[in-house]
Amino acid sequence: MENVTIILVEDQREVLQAIAKDLEKFEELIRIEECESAAEAETVMKQIVDKGDYVAVIVSDHVMPNKSGVDFLIDLNNNPTFKRTRKILLTALATHQDTIQAINKANIDLYLEKPWKKEELVFAVSTMLTHYILDAGLDYTPYVSLLNSEILFTRLRNASDV
Amino acid sequence: MSNAFQTARKLAELKTRYFSNEKRILILKQGDVLLKGEEHNDKLFLILEGTLSCYLKNEEDKNYEVMKSTRNMFLGVYSFFSYEQKSYLTVIADTNVRLSYIERSDPVVENDMFATDFLPVIVNEIYLRQTLTQQMSREKQAAIQKLYESEKMILLGQLAAGLAHELNNAIGILERNTAWLMETISTKWIPENVKSIFNTTIVGGLSFNSQQIRERAHWLEEKYKLSPKLAKQLAKTNLTESELREVIQGGSKSYDLMNDTTELAGVLHDMQIAAQQATHVVKSVKDLGANRKVEKAEVFLADTIQRALVLVKSFTKSISINLEIQTQGKLQATSGDWVQVWINLIKNGCESMLQANQVHPKINIRLFERDNHYQVEITDNGTGISPEIADKIFQPSFTTKVSGLSFGLGLGLSIVKKIVDSYNGGIQVKSKQGETTFIIIIPKN
């Protein structure tokens, strides 16, 4: 089975741990890579792609030293390799301008506010993962327990209608 | 010929013709009353030397100043020329004053030429008074505006202090209970064989960064053929390689216990860090909103800078801050004053850099000591301050901010200057493109 990965980017270690803990159940079947900066995430993602594996979902903080989350996601959006990767911005502090940029230029899929709720985050990641697996044409059956069944059902039905 | 010149010449003529009688000279000392409101006056005074203030009464029967009269200005104009012959102003000498005067009964007043001589000069006098009152009203307007701004800030400070108080209680509970949980779990629930790893994790947290954890996990995965999830869990613990080997050889029971222990300790550690951070922020806000009349105490200047950095953390996150503390100097001061000074200066620098879209925004803060003073230098690599505005930046309500939401904690640099002045210190700014330094000098007590 191929390796599917979720990338978490958050500069504050305690917060990174807390996000990872909430998403623990995904680790039964897929990998979660925890990164403390955008640069680290970029390196890790390159390694994943080089091995022929998949980056399905990115959950990134916005306000970080050196490179902000929005800038990181904008670069990613311009990179054809990660065109399908689903992007979630998880932030406590974004100005109006940042938010506009995130939507218009980074093409983010979801915007979550800190402090987040576990169910909300898990639901978001699960939904994004479902979309990615179908978009990438992967076999979804091994992952069913992690996926958003409603989305999965709707998309499969629509696909068979065509 | 200019109007001013004409008036001056006319006045000079009047002086020689009407106000040069040696017997008609009046000398007042500072505080003496020349005219009283609503009382009879039949003299017209010309001020030869000194300054006097003119007052009106308000509804509460209190005097308030309406204008100041100085050399070459007239007093008693209204009472002298009106039918009433009563002064509507009370006039008191601000300094020692020398006046010359004429009386209504003086023969000169009967002179045919009197009206022609006086008309332009008196019209000029009235015009002058009007200008003076307009200027005063403008100043008053500005003062009211300033008062309004500072009241807003006081209100904000009080709100912040109230909020800090409320939060303190909530955070206090979290912090105390976290400490209690740590203690209880450690003594009652953690088996002896993992107690030391529990206790060190509680104190130090997880000591590896995400990069190191990834490398350790990779190594465990390869070497012991562990699942990625388990490998990562073990990689996060603070165990050394040989300790890890022991745990893995002990089988699944052994690493379940190890994982549970380190995870629990890690979470407790993070909770404590978060509570401490919150306490620190709240304390700093409280200091800031503290009553300015509080008694001064010994304050470490370095502490005030640290505390300011905590408060500005949210907008300095993307900026690299370099702090150089070269002295542990103390000062008799209200710490909130200095926290506020640093906040304003740091925030100012940040805003200027962000506005300039500086790619690598940097702020350098240096605190050091000289024989008689402490010195703080705050340098940013923003746009710099152009010479045209350099002398205006310490004025209230001066701003170059173009747009955007900005939550000010004070009136910016004018507040900074006011506080620095109150400690007999000095502030100056040196700026060129890409480097602006604020230098603050604080005399030792």
Coordinates of C-alpha atoms in Angstrom, one line a residue, chain A residues 14-116:
Chain A
E14 CA 3.4 22.6 22.8
V15 CA 0.8 23.5 20.2
L16 CA 2.2 21.1 17.6
Q17 CA 2.0 18.3 20.2
A18 CA -1.6 19.2 21.0
I19 CA -2.6 19.1 17.3
A20 CA -0.8 15.8 16.7
K21 CA -2.5 14.3 19.7
D22 CA -5.9 15.2 18.4
L23 CA -5.2 13.6 15.0
E24 CA -3.7 10.5 16.5
K25 CA -6.3 8.2 15.2
F26 CA -5.2 8.9 11.6
E27 CA -1.8 7.3 12.4
E28 CA -3.4 3.9 12.3
L29 CA -3.3 4.0 8.5
I30 CA -1.4 7.0 7.4
R31 CA 1.7 9.0 8.4
I32 CA 1.6 12.3 10.2
E33 CA 4.7 14.5 9.9
E34 CA 5.2 17.2 12.5
C35 CA 7.2 20.2 11.5
E36 CA 8.2 23.3 13.4
S37 CA 8.7 25.6 10.4
A38 CA 7.7 26.0 6.8
A39 CA 11.3 25.3 5.7
E40 CA 11.2 22.0 7.6
A41 CA 7.9 21.1 6.1
E42 CA 9.2 21.8 2.6
T43 CA 12.2 19.5 3.1
V44 CA 10.0 16.7 4.5
M45 CA 7.5 17.1 1.6
K46 CA 10.2 16.9 -1.0
Q47 CA 11.5 13.6 0.6
I48 CA 8.0 12.2 0.6
V49 CA 7.5 13.0 -3.1
D50 CA 10.9 11.7 -4.0
K51 CA 9.9 8.3 -2.5
G52 CA 6.8 8.3 -4.7
D53 CA 4.5 8.9 -1.7
Y54 CA 1.6 11.3 -1.3
V55 CA 1.1 14.5 0.7
A56 CA -2.7 14.5 1.2
V57 CA -3.4 17.3 3.7
I58 CA -1.4 20.2 5.2
V59 CA -2.5 21.8 8.4
S60 CA -0.5 25.0 8.9
D61 CA -0.3 27.8 11.4
H62 CA 0.0 31.3 10.0
V63 CA 2.2 33.5 12.2
M64 CA 5.6 31.8 12.2
P65 CA 9.2 33.2 12.1
N66 CA 10.9 33.4 8.7
K67 CA 8.1 32.2 6.5
S68 CA 4.4 32.7 7.3
G69 CA 1.9 30.0 6.8
V70 CA 0.1 31.9 4.1
D71 CA 3.4 32.4 2.2
F72 CA 4.2 28.8 2.6
L73 CA 0.8 27.8 1.2
I74 CA 1.0 30.3 -1.7
D75 CA 4.4 28.7 -2.8
L76 CA 2.8 25.3 -2.5
N77 CA -0.2 26.4 -4.6
N78 CA 2.2 27.4 -7.4
N79 CA 3.9 24.1 -7.3
P80 CA 2.2 21.6 -9.7
T81 CA 3.4 18.6 -7.6
F82 CA 1.1 19.7 -4.7
K83 CA -1.8 20.9 -6.8
R84 CA -4.1 18.3 -5.3
T85 CA -2.8 18.6 -1.7
R86 CA -5.6 20.0 0.6
K87 CA -4.6 23.0 2.6
I88 CA -6.0 23.9 6.0
L89 CA -4.9 27.2 7.7
L90 CA -5.1 27.0 11.5
T91 CA -4.5 30.3 13.1
A92 CA -5.2 32.6 16.0
L93 CA -4.0 35.7 14.4
A94 CA -4.5 36.7 10.8
T95 CA -5.3 40.1 9.6
H96 CA -8.0 40.8 7.1
Q97 CA -5.3 41.2 4.4
D98 CA -3.7 37.8 5.3
T99 CA -7.0 36.1 5.0
I100 CA -7.8 37.6 1.6
Q101 CA -4.3 36.4 0.4
A102 CA -4.8 33.0 1.8
I103 CA -8.1 32.5 -0.1
N104 CA -7.1 34.2 -3.3
K105 CA -3.5 33.3 -3.8
A106 CA -3.0 30.2 -1.7
N107 CA -6.3 28.6 -2.6
I108 CA -6.7 27.2 0.9
D109 CA -9.5 24.7 1.4
L110 CA -10.4 25.5 5.0
Y111 CA -9.8 28.1 7.5
L112 CA -9.8 27.1 11.2
E113 CA -9.5 29.4 14.2
K114 CA -7.5 28.8 17.3
P115 CA -8.4 27.6 19.9
W116 CA -9.8 24.7 17.9

